[in-house]
Coordinates of C-alpha atoms and ligand atoms in Angstrom, one line a residue:
X161 CA 0.0 0.0 0.0
X162 CA 1.5 3.4 -0.9
X163 CA 2.4 5.4 2.1
X164 CA 2.9 9.2 2.4
X165 CA 5.4 9.3 -0.5
X166 CA 5.2 7.8 -3.9
X167 CA 8.2 5.8 -5.3
X168 CA 9.6 8.9 -7.1
X169 CA 9.9 10.8 -3.8
X170 CA 11.3 7.8 -2.0
X171 CA 14.2 7.6 -4.5
X172 CA 14.7 11.3 -4.3
X173 CA 13.5 12.2 -7.8
X174 CA 11.5 15.2 -8.9
X175 CA 8.3 14.9 -11.0
X176 CA 10.4 15.4 -14.2
X177 CA 12.6 12.5 -13.3
X178 CA 15.7 14.8 -12.9
X179 CA 17.8 14.0 -9.9
X180 CA 17.8 17.5 -8.5
X181 CA 20.3 17.1 -5.7
X182 CA 22.7 14.8 -7.6
X183 CA 23.5 16.9 -10.7
X184 CA 26.8 18.2 -11.8
X185 CA 27.7 21.9 -12.5
X186 CA 26.3 23.4 -15.6
X187 CA 28.6 22.8 -18.6
X188 CA 30.4 19.9 -16.9
X189 CA 32.4 18.2 -19.6
X190 CA 31.6 14.6 -20.3
X191 CA 34.0 12.6 -22.4
X192 CA 35.7 9.3 -23.0
X193 CA 39.4 8.4 -23.3
X194 CA 41.6 6.1 -25.4
X195 CA 45.3 5.9 -26.4
X196 CA 46.9 5.4 -29.7
X197 CA 48.7 2.1 -29.2
X198 CA 45.7 0.6 -27.5
X199 CA 43.2 1.3 -30.3
X200 CA 44.8 2.3 -33.6
X201 CA 46.5 -0.8 -35.0
X202 CA 48.0 0.0 -38.5
X203 CA 51.4 -0.1 -36.9
X204 CA 53.2 -0.3 -40.3
X205 CA 51.0 2.1 -42.2
X206 CA 51.7 5.6 -43.6
X207 CA 55.3 5.8 -42.5
X208 CA 54.8 5.1 -38.8
X209 CA 58.1 4.3 -37.0
X210 CA 58.6 1.5 -34.4
X211 CA 57.7 2.3 -30.8
X212 CA 59.0 0.6 -27.6
X213 CA 55.6 -1.1 -27.3
X214 CA 56.0 -2.8 -30.7
X215 CA 59.3 -4.1 -29.6
X216 CA 58.1 -5.1 -26.1
X217 CA 54.9 -6.8 -27.2
X218 CA 56.7 -8.8 -29.8
X219 CA 59.3 -10.0 -27.3
X220 CA 58.2 -13.5 -26.1
X221 CA 56.9 -13.7 -22.6
X222 CA 56.3 -10.0 -22.0
X223 CA 52.5 -9.8 -22.6
X224 CA 49.5 -12.0 -22.0
X225 CA 49.7 -14.8 -24.6
X226 CA 52.2 -12.7 -26.6
X227 CA 49.4 -10.3 -27.7
X228 CA 50.3 -7.1 -29.5
X229 CA 48.7 -3.9 -30.6
X230 CA 49.3 -4.6 -34.3
X231 CA 45.6 -4.5 -35.0
X232 CA 43.9 -3.6 -31.7
X233 CA 40.5 -1.9 -32.5
X234 CA 41.7 -0.9 -36.0
X235 CA 40.6 2.6 -35.1
X236 CA 43.2 4.0 -37.5
X237 CA 40.7 3.0 -40.2
X238 CA 37.5 2.6 -38.2
X239 CA 37.6 5.9 -36.4
X240 CA 34.4 7.2 -38.1
X241 CA 32.5 4.3 -36.4
X242 CA 34.1 5.3 -33.1
X243 CA 33.1 8.9 -33.5
X244 CA 29.5 7.9 -34.4
X245 CA 29.4 6.0 -31.0
X246 CA 30.6 9.1 -29.2
X247 CA 28.0 11.2 -30.9
X248 CA 25.2 8.7 -30.1
X249 CA 26.3 8.9 -26.4
X250 CA 26.2 12.7 -26.4
X251 CA 29.8 13.0 -25.5
X252 CA 31.2 16.5 -25.5
X253 CA 34.9 15.6 -25.5
X254 CA 37.2 12.9 -26.7
X255 CA 40.5 12.3 -25.1
X256 CA 42.9 10.5 -27.5
X257 CA 46.6 10.3 -28.0
X258 CA 48.9 11.0 -30.9
X259 CA 51.5 8.3 -31.6
X260 CA 54.9 10.0 -31.5
X261 CA 56.4 7.6 -34.1
X262 CA 53.7 8.5 -36.6
X263 CA 54.9 12.2 -36.5
X264 CA 58.7 11.5 -36.0
X265 CA 59.3 7.9 -37.0
X266 CA 62.8 8.1 -35.6
X267 CA 61.8 10.3 -32.7
X268 CA 63.6 13.4 -34.0
X269 CA 64.7 14.6 -37.5
X270 CA 62.5 14.3 -40.4
X271 CA 58.7 14.6 -39.7
X272 CA 56.1 12.4 -41.5
X273 CA 53.4 14.5 -43.1
X274 CA 51.1 11.5 -43.3
X275 CA 51.0 11.3 -39.6
X276 CA 49.9 14.9 -39.3
X277 CA 47.3 14.4 -42.0
X278 CA 45.8 11.4 -40.2
X279 CA 45.3 13.3 -36.9
X280 CA 44.0 16.4 -38.8
X281 CA 41.3 14.2 -40.5
X282 CA 40.5 12.6 -37.2
X283 CA 40.1 15.9 -35.4
X284 CA 38.0 17.4 -38.2
X285 CA 35.7 14.4 -38.0
X286 CA 35.4 14.9 -34.2
X287 CA 34.6 18.6 -34.6
X288 CA 32.1 17.9 -37.3
X289 CA 30.3 15.6 -34.7
X290 CA 30.4 18.3 -32.1
X291 CA 33.0 16.5 -30.0
X292 CA 36.0 18.6 -28.7
X293 CA 39.4 17.0 -29.2
X294 CA 41.5 16.6 -26.0
X295 CA 44.9 15.5 -27.2
X296 CA 47.6 13.7 -25.3
X297 CA 51.1 13.8 -26.9
X298 CA 52.6 10.9 -25.2
X299 CA 50.7 7.8 -24.0
X300 CA 53.8 5.5 -23.7
X301 CA 54.7 4.8 -27.3
X302 CA 58.2 6.1 -27.3
X303 CA 60.0 5.8 -30.7
X304 CA 62.3 2.9 -30.4
X305 CA 65.1 4.9 -32.0
X306 CA 65.1 7.1 -28.9
X307 CA 65.0 4.2 -26.5
X308 CA 68.1 2.8 -28.3
X309 CA 69.9 6.0 -27.2
X310 CA 68.8 5.7 -23.5
X311 CA 65.1 6.6 -23.6
X312 CA 63.8 8.4 -20.5
X313 CA 67.2 7.8 -18.9
X314 CA 68.5 10.5 -21.2
X315 CA 68.0 14.3 -21.2
X316 CA 68.0 14.2 -25.0
X317 CA 64.7 12.3 -24.9
X318 CA 63.1 15.1 -22.9
X319 CA 64.5 17.6 -25.4
X320 CA 63.2 15.5 -28.3
X321 CA 59.8 15.4 -26.7
X322 CA 59.7 19.2 -26.4
X323 CA 60.5 19.4 -30.2
X324 CA 57.9 16.9 -31.1
X325 CA 55.3 18.7 -29.0
X326 CA 56.2 22.1 -30.5
X327 CA 56.1 20.8 -34.1
X328 CA 52.8 19.0 -33.6
X329 CA 51.2 22.0 -31.9
X330 CA 52.3 24.2 -34.8
X331 CA 50.7 21.8 -37.3
X332 CA 47.5 21.0 -35.5
X333 CA 46.9 24.0 -33.2
X334 CA 44.0 25.1 -35.3
X335 CA 42.0 21.9 -34.7
X336 CA 43.3 21.0 -31.2
X337 CA 43.0 23.6 -28.4
X338 CA 43.2 21.2 -25.5
X339 CA 46.6 19.6 -24.9
X340 CA 48.0 17.2 -22.5
X341 CA 51.8 16.5 -22.6
X342 CA 52.1 13.1 -21.1
X343 CA 49.9 10.3 -19.7
X344 CA 50.9 8.8 -16.3
X345 CA 54.6 9.4 -15.9
X346 CA 54.2 7.4 -12.7
X347 CA 53.2 4.4 -14.8
X348 CA 55.6 4.5 -17.7
X349 CA 58.6 5.2 -15.5
X350 CA 57.8 3.0 -12.5
X351 CA 56.4 0.1 -14.6
X352 CA 58.7 0.5 -17.6
X353 CA 62.0 1.4 -16.0
X354 CA 61.5 0.2 -12.4
X355 CA 59.5 -3.0 -12.3
X356 CA 60.2 -3.9 -15.9
X357 CA 56.6 -5.1 -16.6
X358 CA 55.9 -2.5 -19.2
X359 CA 58.0 -1.3 -22.2
X360 CA 60.9 -1.0 -22.3
X361 CA 61.1 -3.7 -19.6
X362 CA 64.0 -2.3 -17.6
X363 CA 64.8 -2.7 -13.9
X364 CA 67.0 0.3 -13.1
X365 CA 68.9 1.0 -10.0
X366 CA 67.3 3.4 -7.5
X367 CA 69.5 6.3 -8.6
X368 CA 68.9 5.7 -12.3
X369 CA 65.2 5.4 -11.8
X370 CA 65.1 8.7 -9.9
X371 CA 67.0 10.3 -12.8
X372 CA 64.5 8.9 -15.3
X373 CA 61.7 10.4 -13.3
X374 CA 63.5 13.7 -13.4
X375 CA 63.9 13.7 -17.2
X376 CA 60.2 12.8 -17.6
X377 CA 58.9 15.8 -15.6
X378 CA 61.6 17.9 -17.3
X379 CA 60.3 16.7 -20.7
X380 CA 56.8 17.7 -19.6
X381 CA 57.9 21.2 -18.8
X382 CA 59.7 21.6 -22.1
X383 CA 56.6 20.4 -23.9
X384 CA 54.3 22.9 -22.1
X385 CA 56.6 25.7 -23.2
X386 CA 56.8 24.4 -26.8
X387 CA 53.0 24.0 -27.1
X388 CA 52.5 27.5 -25.6
X389 CA 54.9 28.9 -28.2
X390 CA 53.4 27.1 -31.2
X391 CA 49.8 26.2 -30.8
X392 CA 48.1 29.5 -30.9
X393 CA 46.4 31.7 -28.4
X394 CA 43.5 29.4 -27.7
X395 CA 45.7 26.5 -26.5
X396 CA 45.0 25.2 -23.0
X397 CA 47.7 22.9 -21.6
X398 CA 48.0 20.3 -18.9
X399 CA 48.9 16.7 -18.4
X400 CA 47.2 13.5 -17.3
X401 CA 48.8 12.0 -14.2
X402 CA 47.8 9.1 -12.1
X403 CA 48.0 10.7 -8.7
X404 CA 48.8 8.4 -5.9
X405 CA 45.3 8.3 -4.4
X406 CA 45.8 8.8 -0.7
X407 CA 42.4 9.0 1.2
X408 CA 41.8 9.2 4.9
X409 CA 41.1 5.8 6.5
X410 CA 37.9 7.4 7.6
X411 CA 36.5 10.9 8.2
X412 CA 38.4 12.1 11.2
X413 CA 40.5 15.3 11.3
X414 CA 43.8 13.4 12.1
X415 CA 43.4 11.0 9.2
X416 CA 42.5 13.8 6.8
X417 CA 45.7 15.6 7.9
X418 CA 47.6 12.4 7.3
X419 CA 46.1 12.0 3.8
X420 CA 47.3 15.5 3.0
X421 CA 50.8 14.7 4.0
X422 CA 50.6 11.4 2.1
X423 CA 49.3 13.0 -1.0
X424 CA 52.2 15.4 -1.2
X425 CA 54.9 12.9 -0.4
X426 CA 53.6 10.0 -2.5
X427 CA 53.3 12.3 -5.5
X428 CA 56.7 13.9 -4.8
X429 CA 58.5 13.1 -8.1
X430 CA 55.6 13.8 -10.3
X431 CA 52.5 16.0 -9.5
X432 CA 54.1 17.6 -6.5
X433 CA 57.3 18.8 -8.2
X434 CA 55.3 19.9 -11.3
X435 CA 53.2 22.2 -9.2
X436 CA 55.8 23.4 -6.6
X437 CA 59.0 23.3 -8.5
X438 CA 60.7 21.5 -5.6
X439 CA 61.4 17.9 -4.7
X440 CA 59.7 17.4 -1.3
X441 CA 62.2 17.1 1.5
X442 CA 60.9 13.7 2.5
X443 CA 61.4 12.4 -1.0
X444 CA 65.0 13.6 -1.2
X445 CA 65.7 12.2 2.2
X446 CA 64.3 8.8 1.3
X447 CA 66.4 8.8 -1.9
X448 CA 69.5 9.8 0.0
X449 CA 72.6 9.2 -2.2
X450 CA 70.2 8.0 -4.9
X451 CA 68.5 11.4 -5.3
X452 CA 68.1 12.8 -8.8
X453 CA 70.8 15.2 -10.0
X454 CA 69.2 18.5 -11.1
X455 CA 69.8 22.2 -11.8
X456 CA 67.8 25.2 -10.7
X457 CA 67.1 25.9 -14.3
X458 CA 65.6 22.4 -14.8
X459 CA 63.4 22.9 -11.8
X460 CA 62.0 26.1 -13.3
X461 CA 61.2 24.3 -16.5
X462 CA 59.5 21.4 -14.7
X463 CA 57.1 23.9 -12.9
X464 CA 56.2 25.8 -16.1
X465 CA 52.6 27.0 -15.4
X466 CA 49.8 25.0 -16.9
X467 CA 46.1 25.7 -17.4
X468 CA 44.7 22.6 -15.9
X469 CA 45.7 19.3 -14.4
X470 CA 44.3 16.0 -15.6
X471 CA 44.1 13.2 -13.0
X472 CA 43.5 9.6 -13.7
X473 CA 41.9 7.7 -10.8
X474 CA 41.1 4.0 -10.5
X475 CA 41.9 3.0 -6.9
X476 CA 42.3 4.5 -3.5
X477 CA 45.1 4.1 -0.9
X478 CA 43.6 4.6 2.6
X479 CA 46.1 6.1 5.1
X480 CA 45.9 6.9 8.8
X481 CA 47.7 9.3 11.1
X482 CA 50.9 7.8 12.6
X483 CA 53.6 9.0 15.0
X484 CA 56.4 8.5 12.5
X485 CA 58.6 10.9 10.5
X486 CA 56.1 11.1 7.7
X487 CA 53.0 11.6 9.9
X488 CA 51.1 8.9 8.1
X489 CA 51.0 5.3 7.3
X490 CA 49.5 3.2 4.5
X491 CA 47.5 0.3 5.7
X492 CA 47.9 -3.1 4.1
X493 CA 44.7 -4.2 2.5
X494 CA 43.2 -7.5 3.6
X495 CA 42.9 -10.2 0.9
X496 CA 39.1 -9.7 1.0
X497 CA 39.4 -6.2 -0.3
X498 CA 37.1 -6.1 -3.4
X499 CA 38.5 -5.5 -6.9
X500 CA 37.3 -5.6 -10.5
X501 CA 38.5 -8.0 -13.2
X502 CA 42.0 -6.6 -13.0
X503 CA 43.5 -7.8 -9.7
X504 CA 45.2 -4.4 -9.2
X505 CA 41.9 -2.5 -9.6
X506 CA 40.6 -2.4 -6.0
X507 CA 37.4 -0.5 -5.5
X508 CA 37.8 2.9 -3.8
X509 CA 35.1 5.3 -4.9
X510 CA 36.0 7.9 -2.4
X511 CA 39.2 8.6 -4.3
X512 CA 37.1 10.6 -6.7
X513 CA 36.1 12.9 -3.8
X514 CA 39.4 13.1 -1.9
X515 CA 42.0 13.2 -4.6
X516 CA 40.8 16.3 -6.4
X517 CA 40.1 17.9 -3.1
X518 CA 43.5 17.2 -1.7
X519 CA 45.2 18.2 -4.9
X520 CA 43.4 21.6 -4.7
X521 CA 44.2 22.0 -1.0
X522 CA 47.8 20.9 -0.9
X523 CA 49.1 21.9 -4.4
X524 CA 46.8 24.8 -5.1
X525 CA 45.6 23.3 -8.4
X526 CA 42.8 25.5 -9.7
X527 CA 41.3 23.5 -12.5
X528 CA 41.1 19.7 -12.9
X529 CA 39.7 17.1 -15.1
X530 CA 39.3 13.4 -14.3
X531 CA 41.1 12.3 -17.4
X532 CA 40.6 8.6 -16.8
X533 CA 38.3 6.5 -14.6
X534 CA 36.7 3.2 -15.4
X535 CA 37.1 -0.5 -14.8
X536 CA 37.6 -4.0 -16.3
X537 CA 34.8 -6.5 -16.1
X538 CA 34.5 -10.1 -17.2
X539 CA 32.1 -9.0 -20.0
X540 CA 30.2 -11.6 -22.0
X541 CA 27.8 -11.3 -24.8
X542 CA 24.5 -12.7 -23.7
X543 CA 22.2 -14.8 -25.9
X544 CA 20.2 -11.8 -26.8
X545 CA 23.4 -10.1 -28.1
X546 CA 23.6 -7.6 -25.2
X547 CA 26.4 -7.1 -22.7
X548 CA 25.0 -6.7 -19.1
X549 CA 28.0 -5.2 -17.3
X550 CA 26.1 -4.4 -14.2
X551 CA 29.3 -4.5 -12.2
X552 CA 30.8 -1.7 -14.3
X553 CA 27.5 0.3 -13.8
X554 CA 27.9 -0.3 -10.0
X555 CA 31.5 0.8 -10.1
X556 CA 30.8 3.9 -12.1
X557 CA 27.8 4.9 -10.0
X558 CA 29.8 4.6 -6.9
X559 CA 32.7 6.7 -8.2
X560 CA 30.6 9.3 -9.9
X561 CA 28.6 9.8 -6.7
X562 CA 31.8 10.8 -5.0
X563 CA 32.8 13.1 -7.8
X564 CA 29.4 14.8 -7.6
X565 CA 30.0 15.2 -3.9
X566 CA 33.3 17.0 -4.7
X567 CA 31.9 19.2 -7.4
X568 CA 28.9 20.2 -5.3
X569 CA 31.3 21.3 -2.6
X570 CA 33.1 23.5 -5.0
X571 CA 36.2 21.4 -5.7
X572 CA 37.3 22.7 -9.2
X573 CA 36.8 19.6 -11.3
X574 CA 35.4 20.6 -14.7
X575 CA 35.0 17.4 -16.6
X576 CA 35.3 13.6 -16.6
X577 CA 36.7 11.2 -19.2
X578 CA 35.6 7.6 -18.9
X579 CA 38.2 5.0 -19.6
X580 CA 37.4 3.7 -22.1
X581 CA 35.1 4.2 -25.1
X582 CA 36.1 0.7 -26.4
X583 CA 37.6 -2.5 -25.2
X584 CA 41.2 -2.3 -26.3
X585 CA 44.7 -3.5 -25.9
X586 CA 45.4 -3.4 -22.2
X587 CA 49.2 -3.3 -22.3
X588 CA 50.8 -6.3 -20.7
X589 CA 47.4 -7.8 -20.1
X590 CA 46.8 -7.9 -23.9
X591 CA 43.1 -8.3 -24.8
X592 CA 42.3 -10.3 -21.6
X593 CA 41.0 -7.3 -19.7
X594 CA 38.1 -5.3 -21.1
X595 CA 37.7 -1.7 -20.0
X596 CA 35.3 -0.4 -22.6
X597 CA 31.7 0.7 -22.4
X598 CA 31.5 -0.6 -25.9
X599 CA 32.2 -4.4 -26.4
X600 CA 34.6 -5.1 -29.2
X601 CA 34.7 -8.5 -31.0
X602 CA 38.4 -8.5 -31.9
X603 CA 37.9 -11.0 -34.7
X604 CA 35.2 -9.0 -36.6
X605 CA 35.8 -5.6 -35.1
X606 CA 32.1 -5.4 -34.4
X607 CA 31.3 -2.8 -31.7
X608 CA 28.3 -3.4 -29.3
X609 CA 27.4 -0.7 -26.7
X610 CA 27.2 -2.4 -23.3
X611 CA 24.7 -1.6 -20.6
X612 CA 27.3 0.8 -19.1
X613 CA 27.2 2.8 -22.3
X614 CA 23.5 3.3 -21.9
X615 CA 24.0 4.2 -18.3
X616 CA 26.6 6.8 -19.3
X617 CA 24.4 8.3 -22.1
X618 CA 21.6 8.7 -19.6
X619 CA 23.9 10.3 -17.1
X620 CA 25.2 12.8 -19.7
X621 CA 21.7 13.7 -20.8
X622 CA 20.6 14.4 -17.2
X623 CA 24.0 15.9 -16.2
X624 CA 23.5 14.0 -13.0
X625 CA 23.2 10.7 -11.4
Ligands
FCB945 C1 45.8 3.5 -17.1 C2 46.4 3.8 -18.5 C3 45.4 3.5 -19.6 C4 44.7 2.2 -19.4 C5 44.1 2.2 -18.0 C6 43.3 0.9 -17.6 O1 46.9 3.4 -16.2 O2 46.7 5.2 -18.6 O3 46.2 3.4 -20.8 O4 45.5 1.1 -19.5 O5 45.1 2.4 -17.0

């Protein structure tokens, strides 16, 4: 028997069905994200050079069942289909990356006009569909020729990156106004040069690793300057970094204080130095004799002002106050801690509230985008041809609820890019982990929007949960 309230009131909806108290700010930017090597394929076409991911994925034993990005989603050819999917979803923005070896096959030297032509056509098609291009210049596909000369262990790679960024900005600045220098330095350095599980598969010493981190952030700074000088007045520049996601163990003043300290220290060699121009004392102390070697001039370059900061968030790291030198401690997760299909992807929705808030409070960042968030699921195509990824919908609902909480409190997050539009090549996991809201049959390249894609389209239309 109906009581005082009807169902709509009970679930907090207004008569129009709009979730009045769970909406995002007006003009909030909804997008999706992909990366060149994960979707493009066509690795030998139109003069593209070899990247470290071609080499790594073709080295036996490095990736799941030896899978490579040779074909991936074939988006190099099928991008009109992908853009049609974006349009149908109502996406306002598309984050994609340019493959450096398509522009400079050898990393430096002679540029490849066909590479520029491809991305111009792609961006024009996006604009035609009413979708704004958000371009990342480096999503891990370093030209092999540069790796052969030391890769990110070498200052010359940072300089080459600056030149590639400036050249590309000068050629595409009319169709791209939103630029990100690099994607997740913390991943490509720590996993590629530290743990050796991503390309180029090295396990450097502590000092050499610290130096590689330094050349990565230095390369970012050089690229910011080069884009600024070449892309035209409308250019807005940032990067997409996977902040170490410290969150307080629970809502208590001492743990919030601990999370602030953790945020600054855990992000010391990346976000923190980029926004402060200094390596945090605690970081230098922990590195000791293995600290990076740097000049004052390099530190200035690293902290070149940007217009926004992109943050990729998947997991959370709960910390609590501790009476030690750092003032915090990270708690070890029990084995029952829930995760998605990728074992590393533990579920921590509150990261979407705390991380942007702590970034604004501790580093003074004034404008942010969530440049990646999403999850892997064991998706299957049901007998009726649909993909019922209810777990992904659960994950996204939980995270976006926390983002809405942040935005409604005035934390300056201006947009959100879901990873990913399509199932794609998940690096060392090959095609075994699906992150798309669109299912891709890798044999036929058939694309099927999943339940989560309908969820996302509905959320965009309502601008709220
Ligand atoms: C991020 C990467 C992205 C994708 C997602 C799942 O770390 O930036 O390319 O692999 O994880």
